[in-house]
mmCIF file of C-alpha atoms and ligand atoms in Angstrom:
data_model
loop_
_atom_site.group_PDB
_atom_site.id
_atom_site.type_symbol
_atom_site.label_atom_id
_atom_site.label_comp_id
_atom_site.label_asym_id
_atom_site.label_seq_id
_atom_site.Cartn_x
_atom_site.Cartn_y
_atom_site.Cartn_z
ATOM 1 C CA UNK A 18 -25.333 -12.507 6.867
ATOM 2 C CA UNK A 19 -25.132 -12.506 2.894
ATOM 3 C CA UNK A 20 -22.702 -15.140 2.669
ATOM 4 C CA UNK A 21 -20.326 -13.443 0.078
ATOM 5 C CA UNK A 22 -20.986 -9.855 -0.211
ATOM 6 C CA UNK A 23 -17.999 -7.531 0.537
ATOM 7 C CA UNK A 24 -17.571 -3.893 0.576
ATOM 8 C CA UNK A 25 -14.360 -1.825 0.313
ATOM 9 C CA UNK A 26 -13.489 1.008 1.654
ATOM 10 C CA UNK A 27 -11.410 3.376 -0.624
ATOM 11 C CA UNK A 28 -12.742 0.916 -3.951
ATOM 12 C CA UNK A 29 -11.553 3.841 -6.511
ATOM 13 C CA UNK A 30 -7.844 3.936 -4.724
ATOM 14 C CA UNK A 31 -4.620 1.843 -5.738
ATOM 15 C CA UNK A 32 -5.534 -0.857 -3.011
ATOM 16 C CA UNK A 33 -9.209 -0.749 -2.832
ATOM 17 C CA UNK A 34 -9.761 -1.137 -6.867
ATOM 18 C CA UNK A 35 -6.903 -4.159 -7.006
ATOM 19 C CA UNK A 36 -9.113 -5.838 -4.375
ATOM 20 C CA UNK A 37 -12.040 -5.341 -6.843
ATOM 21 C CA UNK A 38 -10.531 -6.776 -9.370
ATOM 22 C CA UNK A 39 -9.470 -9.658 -7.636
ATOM 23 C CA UNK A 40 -12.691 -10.456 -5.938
ATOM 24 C CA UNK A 41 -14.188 -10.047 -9.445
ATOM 25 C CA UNK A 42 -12.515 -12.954 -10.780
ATOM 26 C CA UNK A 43 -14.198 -15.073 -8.246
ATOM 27 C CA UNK A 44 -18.591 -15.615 -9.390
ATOM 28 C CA UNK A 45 -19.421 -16.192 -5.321
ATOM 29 C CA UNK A 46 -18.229 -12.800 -4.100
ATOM 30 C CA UNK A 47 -20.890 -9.512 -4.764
ATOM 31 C CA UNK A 48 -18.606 -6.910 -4.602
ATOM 32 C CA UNK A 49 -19.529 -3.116 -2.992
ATOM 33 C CA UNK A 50 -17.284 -0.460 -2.571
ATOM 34 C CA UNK A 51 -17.568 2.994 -0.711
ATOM 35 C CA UNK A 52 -16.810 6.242 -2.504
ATOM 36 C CA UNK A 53 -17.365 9.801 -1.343
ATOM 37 C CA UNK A 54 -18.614 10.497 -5.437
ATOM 38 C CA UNK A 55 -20.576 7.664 -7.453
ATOM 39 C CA UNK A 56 -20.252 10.122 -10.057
ATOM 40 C CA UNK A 57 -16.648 10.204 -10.395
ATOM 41 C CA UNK A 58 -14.475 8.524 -13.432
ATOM 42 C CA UNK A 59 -12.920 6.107 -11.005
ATOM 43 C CA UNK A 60 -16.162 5.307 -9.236
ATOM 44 C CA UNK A 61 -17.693 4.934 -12.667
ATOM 45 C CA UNK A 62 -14.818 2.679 -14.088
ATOM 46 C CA UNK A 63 -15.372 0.427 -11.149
ATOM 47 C CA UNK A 64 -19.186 0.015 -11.606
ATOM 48 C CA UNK A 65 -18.668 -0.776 -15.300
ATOM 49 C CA UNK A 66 -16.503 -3.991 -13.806
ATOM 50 C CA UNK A 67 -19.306 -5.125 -11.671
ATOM 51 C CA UNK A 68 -18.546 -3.149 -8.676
ATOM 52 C CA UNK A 69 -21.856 -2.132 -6.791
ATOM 53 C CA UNK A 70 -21.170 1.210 -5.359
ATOM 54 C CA UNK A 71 -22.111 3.005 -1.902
ATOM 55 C CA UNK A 72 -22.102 6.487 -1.731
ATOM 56 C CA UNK A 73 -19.820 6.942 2.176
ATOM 57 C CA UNK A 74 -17.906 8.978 3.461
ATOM 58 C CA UNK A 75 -15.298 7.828 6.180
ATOM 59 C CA UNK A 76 -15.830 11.117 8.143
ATOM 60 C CA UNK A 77 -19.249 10.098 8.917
ATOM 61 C CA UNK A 78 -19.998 6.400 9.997
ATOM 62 C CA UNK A 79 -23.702 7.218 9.411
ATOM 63 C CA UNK A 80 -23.084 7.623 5.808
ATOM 64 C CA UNK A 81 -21.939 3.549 5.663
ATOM 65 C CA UNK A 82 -22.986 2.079 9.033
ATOM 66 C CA UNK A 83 -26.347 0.861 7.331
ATOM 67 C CA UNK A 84 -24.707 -1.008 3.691
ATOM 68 C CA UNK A 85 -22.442 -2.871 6.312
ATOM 69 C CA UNK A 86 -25.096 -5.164 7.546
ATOM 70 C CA UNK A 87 -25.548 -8.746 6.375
ATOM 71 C CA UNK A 88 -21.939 -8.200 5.107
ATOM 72 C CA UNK A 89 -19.671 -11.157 4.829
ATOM 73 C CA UNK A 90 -16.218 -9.211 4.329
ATOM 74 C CA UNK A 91 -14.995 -5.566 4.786
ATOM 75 C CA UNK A 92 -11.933 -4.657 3.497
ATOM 76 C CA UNK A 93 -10.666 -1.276 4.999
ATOM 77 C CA UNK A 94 -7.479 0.890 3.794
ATOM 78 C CA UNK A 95 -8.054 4.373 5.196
ATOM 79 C CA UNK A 96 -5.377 6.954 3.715
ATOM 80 C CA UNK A 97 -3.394 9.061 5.823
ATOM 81 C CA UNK A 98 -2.229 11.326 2.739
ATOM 82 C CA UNK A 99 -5.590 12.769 2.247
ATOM 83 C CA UNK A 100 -5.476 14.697 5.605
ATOM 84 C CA UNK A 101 -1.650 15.271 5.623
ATOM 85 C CA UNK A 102 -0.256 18.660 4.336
ATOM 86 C CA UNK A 103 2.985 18.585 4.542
ATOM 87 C CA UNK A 104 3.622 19.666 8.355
ATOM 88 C CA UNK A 105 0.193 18.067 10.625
ATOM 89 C CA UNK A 106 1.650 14.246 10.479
ATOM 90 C CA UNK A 107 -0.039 13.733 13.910
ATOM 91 C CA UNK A 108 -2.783 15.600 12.932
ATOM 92 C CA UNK A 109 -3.207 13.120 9.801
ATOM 93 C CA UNK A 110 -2.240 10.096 12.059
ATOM 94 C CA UNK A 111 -5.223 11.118 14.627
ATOM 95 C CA UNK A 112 -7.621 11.339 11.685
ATOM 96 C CA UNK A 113 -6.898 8.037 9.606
ATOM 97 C CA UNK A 114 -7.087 6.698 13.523
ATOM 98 C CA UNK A 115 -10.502 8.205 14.129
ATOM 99 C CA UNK A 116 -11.654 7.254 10.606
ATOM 100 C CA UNK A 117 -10.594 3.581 10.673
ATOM 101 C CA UNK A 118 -11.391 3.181 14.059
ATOM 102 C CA UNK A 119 -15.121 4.467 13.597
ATOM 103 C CA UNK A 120 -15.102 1.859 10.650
ATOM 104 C CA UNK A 121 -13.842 -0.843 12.933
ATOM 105 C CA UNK A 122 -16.606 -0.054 15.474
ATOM 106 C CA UNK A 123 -19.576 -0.172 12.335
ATOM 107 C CA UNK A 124 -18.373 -3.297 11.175
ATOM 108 C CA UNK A 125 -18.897 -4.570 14.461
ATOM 109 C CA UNK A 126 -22.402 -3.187 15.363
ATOM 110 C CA UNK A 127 -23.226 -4.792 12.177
ATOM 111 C CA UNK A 128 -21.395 -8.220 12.389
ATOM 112 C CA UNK A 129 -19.288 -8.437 9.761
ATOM 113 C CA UNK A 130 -17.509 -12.217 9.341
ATOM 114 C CA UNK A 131 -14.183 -10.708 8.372
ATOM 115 C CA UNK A 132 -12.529 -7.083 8.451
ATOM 116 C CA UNK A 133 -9.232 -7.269 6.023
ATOM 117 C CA UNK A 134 -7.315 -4.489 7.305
ATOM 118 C CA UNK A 135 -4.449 -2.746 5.640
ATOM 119 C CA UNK A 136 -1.582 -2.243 7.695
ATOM 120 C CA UNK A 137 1.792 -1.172 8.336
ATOM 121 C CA UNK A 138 3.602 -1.779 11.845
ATOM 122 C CA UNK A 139 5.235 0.749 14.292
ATOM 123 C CA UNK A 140 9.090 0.849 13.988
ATOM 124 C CA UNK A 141 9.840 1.392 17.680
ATOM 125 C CA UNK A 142 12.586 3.405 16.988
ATOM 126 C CA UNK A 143 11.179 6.593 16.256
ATOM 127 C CA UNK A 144 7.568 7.177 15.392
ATOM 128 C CA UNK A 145 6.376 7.440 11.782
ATOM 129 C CA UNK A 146 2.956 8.780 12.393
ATOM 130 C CA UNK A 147 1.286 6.722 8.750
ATOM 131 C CA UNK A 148 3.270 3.838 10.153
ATOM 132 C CA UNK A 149 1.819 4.291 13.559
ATOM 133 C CA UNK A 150 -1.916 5.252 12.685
ATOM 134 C CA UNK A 151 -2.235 1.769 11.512
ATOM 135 C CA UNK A 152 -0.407 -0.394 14.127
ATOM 136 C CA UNK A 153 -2.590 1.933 16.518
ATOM 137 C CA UNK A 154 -5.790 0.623 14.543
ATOM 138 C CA UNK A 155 -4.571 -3.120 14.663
ATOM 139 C CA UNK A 156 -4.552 -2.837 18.353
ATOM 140 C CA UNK A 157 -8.120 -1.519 18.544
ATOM 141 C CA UNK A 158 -9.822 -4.107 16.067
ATOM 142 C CA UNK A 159 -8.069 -6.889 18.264
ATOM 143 C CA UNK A 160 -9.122 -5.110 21.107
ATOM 144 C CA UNK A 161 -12.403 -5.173 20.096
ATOM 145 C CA UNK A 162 -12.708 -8.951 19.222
ATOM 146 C CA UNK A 163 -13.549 -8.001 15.660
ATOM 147 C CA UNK A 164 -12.609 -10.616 13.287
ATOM 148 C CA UNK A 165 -10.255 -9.831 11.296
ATOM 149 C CA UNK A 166 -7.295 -10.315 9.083
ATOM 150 C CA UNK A 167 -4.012 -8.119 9.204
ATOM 151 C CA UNK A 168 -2.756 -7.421 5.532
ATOM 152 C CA UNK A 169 0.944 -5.777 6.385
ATOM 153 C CA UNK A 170 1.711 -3.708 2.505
ATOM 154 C CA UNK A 171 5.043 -2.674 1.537
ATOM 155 C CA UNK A 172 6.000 0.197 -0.460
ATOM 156 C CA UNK A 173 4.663 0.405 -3.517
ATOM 157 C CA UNK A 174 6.849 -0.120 -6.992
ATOM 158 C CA UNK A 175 4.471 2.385 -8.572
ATOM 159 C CA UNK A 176 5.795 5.150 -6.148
ATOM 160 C CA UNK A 177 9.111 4.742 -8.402
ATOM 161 C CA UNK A 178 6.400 6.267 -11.525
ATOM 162 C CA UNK A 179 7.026 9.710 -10.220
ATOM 163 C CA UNK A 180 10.728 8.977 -9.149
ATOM 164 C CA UNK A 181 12.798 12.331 -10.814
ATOM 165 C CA UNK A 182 14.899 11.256 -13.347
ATOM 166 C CA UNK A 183 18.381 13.696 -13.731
ATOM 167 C CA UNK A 184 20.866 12.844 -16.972
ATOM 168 C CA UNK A 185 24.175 13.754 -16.085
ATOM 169 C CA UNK A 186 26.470 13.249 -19.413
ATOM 170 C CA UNK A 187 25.439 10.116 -20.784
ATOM 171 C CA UNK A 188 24.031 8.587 -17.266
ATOM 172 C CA UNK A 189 20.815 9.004 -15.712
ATOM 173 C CA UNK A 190 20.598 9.346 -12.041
ATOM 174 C CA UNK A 191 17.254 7.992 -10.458
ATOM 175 C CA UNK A 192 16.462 10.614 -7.588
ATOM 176 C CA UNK A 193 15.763 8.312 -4.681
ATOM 177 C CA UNK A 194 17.949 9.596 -1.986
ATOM 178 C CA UNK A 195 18.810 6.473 -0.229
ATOM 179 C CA UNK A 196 21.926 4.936 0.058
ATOM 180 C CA UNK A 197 22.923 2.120 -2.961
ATOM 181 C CA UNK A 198 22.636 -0.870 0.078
ATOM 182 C CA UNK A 199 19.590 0.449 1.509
ATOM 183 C CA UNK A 200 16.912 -2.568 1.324
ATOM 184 C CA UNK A 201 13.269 -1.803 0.524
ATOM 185 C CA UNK A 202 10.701 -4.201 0.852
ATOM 186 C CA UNK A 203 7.771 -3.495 -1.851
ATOM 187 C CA UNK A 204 5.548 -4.912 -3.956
ATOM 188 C CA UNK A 205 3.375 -4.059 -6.923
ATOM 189 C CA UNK A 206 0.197 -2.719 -5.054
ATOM 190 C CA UNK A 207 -2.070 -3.316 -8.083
ATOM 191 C CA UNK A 208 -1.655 -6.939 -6.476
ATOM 192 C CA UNK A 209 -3.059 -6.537 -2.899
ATOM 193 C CA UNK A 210 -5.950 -7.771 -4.272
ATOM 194 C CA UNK A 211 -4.857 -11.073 -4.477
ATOM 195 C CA UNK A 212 -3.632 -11.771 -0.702
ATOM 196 C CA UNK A 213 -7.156 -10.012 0.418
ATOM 197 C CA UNK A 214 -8.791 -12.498 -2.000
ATOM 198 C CA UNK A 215 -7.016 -15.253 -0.332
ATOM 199 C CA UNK A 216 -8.429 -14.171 3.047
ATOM 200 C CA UNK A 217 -12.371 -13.931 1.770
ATOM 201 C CA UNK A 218 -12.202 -17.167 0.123
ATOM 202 C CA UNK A 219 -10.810 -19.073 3.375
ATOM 203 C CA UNK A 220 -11.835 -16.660 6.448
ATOM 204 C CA UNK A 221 -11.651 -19.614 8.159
ATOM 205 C CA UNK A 222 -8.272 -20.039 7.915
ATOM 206 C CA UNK A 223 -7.112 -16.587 8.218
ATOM 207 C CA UNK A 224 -9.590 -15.163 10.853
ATOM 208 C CA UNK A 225 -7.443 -13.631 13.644
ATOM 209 C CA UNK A 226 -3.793 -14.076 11.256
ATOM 210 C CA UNK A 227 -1.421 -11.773 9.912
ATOM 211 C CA UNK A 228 -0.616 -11.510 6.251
ATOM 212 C CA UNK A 229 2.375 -9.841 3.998
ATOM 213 C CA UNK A 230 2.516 -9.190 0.628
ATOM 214 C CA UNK A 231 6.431 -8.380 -0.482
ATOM 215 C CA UNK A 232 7.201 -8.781 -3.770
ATOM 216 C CA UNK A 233 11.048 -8.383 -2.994
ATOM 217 C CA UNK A 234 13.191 -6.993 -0.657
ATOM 218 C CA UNK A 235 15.010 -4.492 -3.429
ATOM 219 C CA UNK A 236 18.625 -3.359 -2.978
ATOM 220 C CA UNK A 237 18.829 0.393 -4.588
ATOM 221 C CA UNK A 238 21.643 -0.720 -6.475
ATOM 222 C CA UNK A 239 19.879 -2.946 -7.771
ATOM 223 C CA UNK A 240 16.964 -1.439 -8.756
ATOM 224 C CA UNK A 241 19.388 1.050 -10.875
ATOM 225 C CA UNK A 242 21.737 -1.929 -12.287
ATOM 226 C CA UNK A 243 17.922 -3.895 -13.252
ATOM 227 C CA UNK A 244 16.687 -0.708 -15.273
ATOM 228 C CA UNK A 245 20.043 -0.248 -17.047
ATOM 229 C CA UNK A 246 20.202 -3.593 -18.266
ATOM 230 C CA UNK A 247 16.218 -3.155 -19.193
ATOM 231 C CA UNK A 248 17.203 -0.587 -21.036
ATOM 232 C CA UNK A 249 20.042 1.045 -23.427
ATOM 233 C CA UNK A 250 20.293 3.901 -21.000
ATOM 234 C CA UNK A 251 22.889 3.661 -17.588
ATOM 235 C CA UNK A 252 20.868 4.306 -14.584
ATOM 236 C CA UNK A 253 23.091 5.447 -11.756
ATOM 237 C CA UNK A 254 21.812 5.815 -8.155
ATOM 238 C CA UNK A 255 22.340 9.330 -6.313
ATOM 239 C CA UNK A 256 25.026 7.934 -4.416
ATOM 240 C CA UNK A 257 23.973 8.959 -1.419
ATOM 241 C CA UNK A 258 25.881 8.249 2.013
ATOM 242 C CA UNK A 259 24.128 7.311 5.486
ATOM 243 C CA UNK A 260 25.607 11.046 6.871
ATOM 244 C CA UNK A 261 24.385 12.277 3.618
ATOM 245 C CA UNK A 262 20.928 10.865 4.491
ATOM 246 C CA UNK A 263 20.924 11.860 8.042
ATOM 247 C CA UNK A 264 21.473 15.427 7.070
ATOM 248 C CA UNK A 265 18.477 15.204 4.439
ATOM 249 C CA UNK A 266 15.341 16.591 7.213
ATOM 250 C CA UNK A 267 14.520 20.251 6.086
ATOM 251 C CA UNK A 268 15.215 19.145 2.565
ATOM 252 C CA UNK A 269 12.981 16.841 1.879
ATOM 253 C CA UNK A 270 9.225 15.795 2.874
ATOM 254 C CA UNK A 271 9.557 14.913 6.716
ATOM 255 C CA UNK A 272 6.781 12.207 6.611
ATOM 256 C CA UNK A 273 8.320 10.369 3.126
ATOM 257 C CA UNK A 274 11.801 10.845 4.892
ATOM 258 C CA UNK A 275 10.888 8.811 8.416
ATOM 259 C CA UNK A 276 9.463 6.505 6.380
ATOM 260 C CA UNK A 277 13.187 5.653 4.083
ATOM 261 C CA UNK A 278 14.923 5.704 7.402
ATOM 262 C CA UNK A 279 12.654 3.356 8.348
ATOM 263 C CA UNK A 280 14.387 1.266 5.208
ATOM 264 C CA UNK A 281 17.652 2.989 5.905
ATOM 265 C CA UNK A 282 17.830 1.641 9.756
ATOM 266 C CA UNK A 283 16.684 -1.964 8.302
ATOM 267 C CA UNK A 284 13.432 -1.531 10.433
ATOM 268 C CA UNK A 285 10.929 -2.873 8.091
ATOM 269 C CA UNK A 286 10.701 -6.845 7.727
ATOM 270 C CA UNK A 287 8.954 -8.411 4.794
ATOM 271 C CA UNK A 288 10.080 -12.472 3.823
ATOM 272 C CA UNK A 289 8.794 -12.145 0.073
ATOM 273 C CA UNK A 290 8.994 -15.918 -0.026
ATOM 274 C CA UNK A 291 6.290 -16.359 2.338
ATOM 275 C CA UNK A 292 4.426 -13.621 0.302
ATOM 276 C CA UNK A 293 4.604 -15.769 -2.863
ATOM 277 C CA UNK A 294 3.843 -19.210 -1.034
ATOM 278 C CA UNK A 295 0.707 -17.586 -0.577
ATOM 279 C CA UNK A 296 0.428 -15.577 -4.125
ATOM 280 C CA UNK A 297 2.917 -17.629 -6.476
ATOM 281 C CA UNK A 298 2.355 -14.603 -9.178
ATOM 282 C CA UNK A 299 3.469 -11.753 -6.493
ATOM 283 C CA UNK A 300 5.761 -9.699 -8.432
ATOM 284 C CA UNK A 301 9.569 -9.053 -8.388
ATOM 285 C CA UNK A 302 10.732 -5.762 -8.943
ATOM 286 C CA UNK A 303 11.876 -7.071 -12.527
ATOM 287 C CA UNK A 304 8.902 -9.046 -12.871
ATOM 288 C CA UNK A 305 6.831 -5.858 -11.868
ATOM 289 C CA UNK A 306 9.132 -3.116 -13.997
ATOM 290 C CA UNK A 307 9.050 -5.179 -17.382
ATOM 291 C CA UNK A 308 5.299 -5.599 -17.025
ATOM 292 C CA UNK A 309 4.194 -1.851 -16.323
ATOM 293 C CA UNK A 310 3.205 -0.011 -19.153
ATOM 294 C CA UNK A 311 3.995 3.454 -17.181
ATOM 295 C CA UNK A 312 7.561 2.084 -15.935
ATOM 296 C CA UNK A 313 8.321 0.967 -19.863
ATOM 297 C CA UNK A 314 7.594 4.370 -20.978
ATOM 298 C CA UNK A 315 9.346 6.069 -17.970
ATOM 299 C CA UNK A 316 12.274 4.148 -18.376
ATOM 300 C CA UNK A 317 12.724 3.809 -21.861
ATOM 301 C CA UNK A 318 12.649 -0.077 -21.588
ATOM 302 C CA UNK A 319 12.696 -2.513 -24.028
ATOM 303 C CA UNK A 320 9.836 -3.910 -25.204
HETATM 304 N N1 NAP B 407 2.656 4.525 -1.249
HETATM 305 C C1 NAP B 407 3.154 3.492 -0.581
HETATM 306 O O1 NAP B 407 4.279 3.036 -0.830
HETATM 307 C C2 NAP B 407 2.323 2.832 0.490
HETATM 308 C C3 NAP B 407 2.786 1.626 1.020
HETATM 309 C C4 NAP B 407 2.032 1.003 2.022
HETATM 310 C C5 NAP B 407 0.867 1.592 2.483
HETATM 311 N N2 NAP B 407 0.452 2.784 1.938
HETATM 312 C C6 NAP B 407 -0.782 3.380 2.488
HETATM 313 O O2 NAP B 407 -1.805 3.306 1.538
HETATM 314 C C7 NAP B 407 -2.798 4.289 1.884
HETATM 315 C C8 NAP B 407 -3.325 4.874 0.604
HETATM 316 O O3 NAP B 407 -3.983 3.859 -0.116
HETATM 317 P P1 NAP B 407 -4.125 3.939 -1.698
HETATM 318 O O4 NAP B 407 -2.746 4.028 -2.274
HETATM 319 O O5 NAP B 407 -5.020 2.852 -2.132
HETATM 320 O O6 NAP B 407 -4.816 5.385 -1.847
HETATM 321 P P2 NAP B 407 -5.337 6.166 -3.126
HETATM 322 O O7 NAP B 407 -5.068 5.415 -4.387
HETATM 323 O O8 NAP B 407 -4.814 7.564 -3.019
HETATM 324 O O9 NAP B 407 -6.916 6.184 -2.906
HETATM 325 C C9 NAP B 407 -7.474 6.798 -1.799
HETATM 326 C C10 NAP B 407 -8.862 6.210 -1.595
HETATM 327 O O10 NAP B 407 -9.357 6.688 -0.352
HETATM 328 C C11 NAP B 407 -10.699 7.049 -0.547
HETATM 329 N N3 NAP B 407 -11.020 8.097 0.420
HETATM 330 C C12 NAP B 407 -10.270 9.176 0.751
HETATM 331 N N4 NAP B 407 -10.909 9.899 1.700
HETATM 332 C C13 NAP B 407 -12.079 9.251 1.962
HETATM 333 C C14 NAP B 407 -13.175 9.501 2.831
HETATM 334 N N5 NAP B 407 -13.204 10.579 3.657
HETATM 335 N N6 NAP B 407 -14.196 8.631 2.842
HETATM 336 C C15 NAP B 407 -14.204 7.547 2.014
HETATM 337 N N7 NAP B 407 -13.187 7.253 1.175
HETATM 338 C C16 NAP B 407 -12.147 8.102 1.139
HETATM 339 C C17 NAP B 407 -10.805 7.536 -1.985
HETATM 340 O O11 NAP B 407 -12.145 7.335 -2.406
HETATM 341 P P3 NAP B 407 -13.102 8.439 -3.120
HETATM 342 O O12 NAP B 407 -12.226 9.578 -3.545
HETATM 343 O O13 NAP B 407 -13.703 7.703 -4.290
HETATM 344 O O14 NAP B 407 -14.093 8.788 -2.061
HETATM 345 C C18 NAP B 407 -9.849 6.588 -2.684
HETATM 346 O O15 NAP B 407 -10.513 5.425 -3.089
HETATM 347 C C19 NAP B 407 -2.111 5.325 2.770
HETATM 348 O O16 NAP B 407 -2.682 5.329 4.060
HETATM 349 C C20 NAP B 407 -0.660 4.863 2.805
HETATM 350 O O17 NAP B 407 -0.071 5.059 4.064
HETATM 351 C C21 NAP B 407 1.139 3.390 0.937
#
C-alpha cells in the first residue's frame, strides 16, 4: 500500500473538491480524484491544484477498480441528485445504493486502509430515500469489515445561494418555507474537507468511528434576524405555520420537502460543539454568511 495516496470519488463536486483542498495543504498525502471527464473545467481546475485525476465512472466499477490498489484512503460521496428527476426517489436511492455499494466492494478487493464515507442517517419516522441510500450504505461497508470512517454532513449553507428572495414593501422575505423555530443543522460544505483530513492523517484513531461536521444548529428566525442586521435591508421569514407546512406536498419538490420535515419534526441531531472540538475553524452560519463572496452579493451585505 502507497502509504498516503488517496482518491476521491466525485473530486470536481462541492464535497469531493473541499477534500482536495484540504488534503492539499498537507505535503504527505498524493491526492487522485475520479471524474467521468478529465477534460472538463472543474476536472481541469482541480489538476491545476495538484490533483492527479482518474478518468471513472461510478456506473462501472471496472472503470476505477484498478487506480484503487496500493491506495491508502478513499473518500466516497456518491450523489443521489444526479439520478433523481423529480418523481423516481427510490429509483435514485437504489442507484446511489448500487453505485456506492459497488465502490465499497472495489475498495475492498483492493485493500484500501481507510474508506471516508459521506453520510446521512435514516430518520425512522418516515423514509427519506437520499437520507436512507446512505444509512443503507453504512450498513453494508460495516457489514463488510471495510475500514472505514462515517462522515455524517449537514445541510449545506450554500443551498441558501439559490434561496428566492420576494420584497414585499420595504421587507424582503427569504423563501424557505419552514416555520421561524424550525432548527437546521448545517454547515459550510466547502469545509468537509477538513474533518475528512482529520481522518487520513490519524486513521488510526478514527478507523471504525463516526464523525459530524455541524457548523450550527440554525433557528430560521435567526438566520433572517442575522442577514438583516448584516445588512441595511429587513429580511423577514415566510412565516410559515407547522399546518401550513404539512399542507406544502404537491407544492413543492417531494424529496427537498421530506428532507425539511426531517428539520421540522426535530429528527436530525448534529452537536456543532463536538464538530468544532474536532475543526476549531468549522463555520457558524454568521461566520459562514459574512465570509461568502456569493452570500455578500446575494444579500446585499456589508462589506
Ligand atoms: N445539499 C445539501 O444540503 C446536502 C447535505 C448533505 C448531503 N448532501 C449530499 O451530497 C451529495 C452531493 O454531493 P456534492 O454536493 O458534492 O455534489 P456535486 O457538487 O453536485 O458534485 C457531484 C459529483 O459527483 C460526481 N459524479 C456524478 N455522477 C458520477 C458518476 N456516475 N461517476 C463518477 N462521478 C460522478 C461528479 O463528477 P464528474 O461530473 O466530474 O464525473 C461530481 O464531482 C448528495 O448525495 C446529497 O444527498 C447534500
Amino acid at each position: 500500500m502507497s502509504a498516503n495516496k488517496v482518491i476521491i470519488f466525485g473530486v470536481t463536486g462541492v464535497q469531493g473538491a473541499s477534500v482536495a483542498r484540504a488534503l492539499l495543504t498537507n505535503p504527505k498525502f498524493s491526492v487522485w480524484g475520479v471524474t467521468r471527464n478529465p477534460a472538463s473545467k472543474s476536472s481541469q481546475e482541480m489538476e491545476k491544484l495538484g490533483v492527479n485525476l482518474i478518468k471513472g465512472d461510478l456506473g462501472d466499477a471496472s472503470s476505477y477498480a484498478d487506480a484503487l490498489k496500493g491506495a491508502a484512503g478513499v473518500f466516497l460521496n456518491v450523489n443521489f441528485w444526479a439520478h433523481y428527476k423529480g418523481n423516481n426517489a427510490d429509483e435514485a436511492r437504489d442507484i446511489e445504493m448500487a453505485q456506492s455499494n459497488a465502490a465499497v466492494d472495489a475498495c475492498k478487493a483492493a485493500g484500501v486502509g481507510l474508506v471516508v464515507y459521506s453520510a446521512l442517517e435514516s430518520v425512522g419516522k418516515f423514509p427519506i430515500p437520499h437520507f436512507d441510500a446512505k444509512a443503507e450504505v453504512v450498513k453494508y461497508i460495516k457489514a463488510q469489515g471495510v475500514p472505514a470512517t462515517i462522515l455524517y454532513s449537514s445541510y449545506y449553507f450554500t443551498n441558501l445561494l439559490s434561496a428566492k428572495l420576494e420584497e414585499r414593501g420595504d421587507e424582503i422575505v427569504l423563501k424557505l418555507p419552514l416555520p421561524d423555530d424550525t432548527v437546521i443543522p448545517a454547515f459550510n460544505p466547502n469545509q468537509i474537507g477538513l474533518f475528512a483530513r482529520l481522518a487520513f492523517e490519524n486513521p488510526q484513531e478514527w478507523t471504525g468511528k463516526d464523525m459530524f461536521a455541524c457548523g450550527e444548529n440554525v433557528r430560521v428566525d435567526k438566520i433572517a434576524s442575522v442577514l438583516s442586521d448584516l445588512s441595511s435591508r429587513k429580511y423577514v421569514t415566510m412565516g410559515v405555520s407547522r399546518d401550513d407546512f404539512l399542507a406544502l406536498p404537491g407544492e413543492m419538490d417531494q424529496e427537498l420537502w421530506l428532507n425539511y420535515r426531517a428539520f421540522v419534526d426535530g429528527l436530525m441531531s448534529r452537536n456543532p460543539e463536538e464538530s468544532r472540538k474536532l475543526v476549531p475553524e468549522v463555520q457558524d452560519f454568521t461566520t459562514w454568511v459574512k465570509a461568502d463572496k456569493d452570500a455578500v452579493a446575494k444579500f446585499g451585505l456589508r462589506s
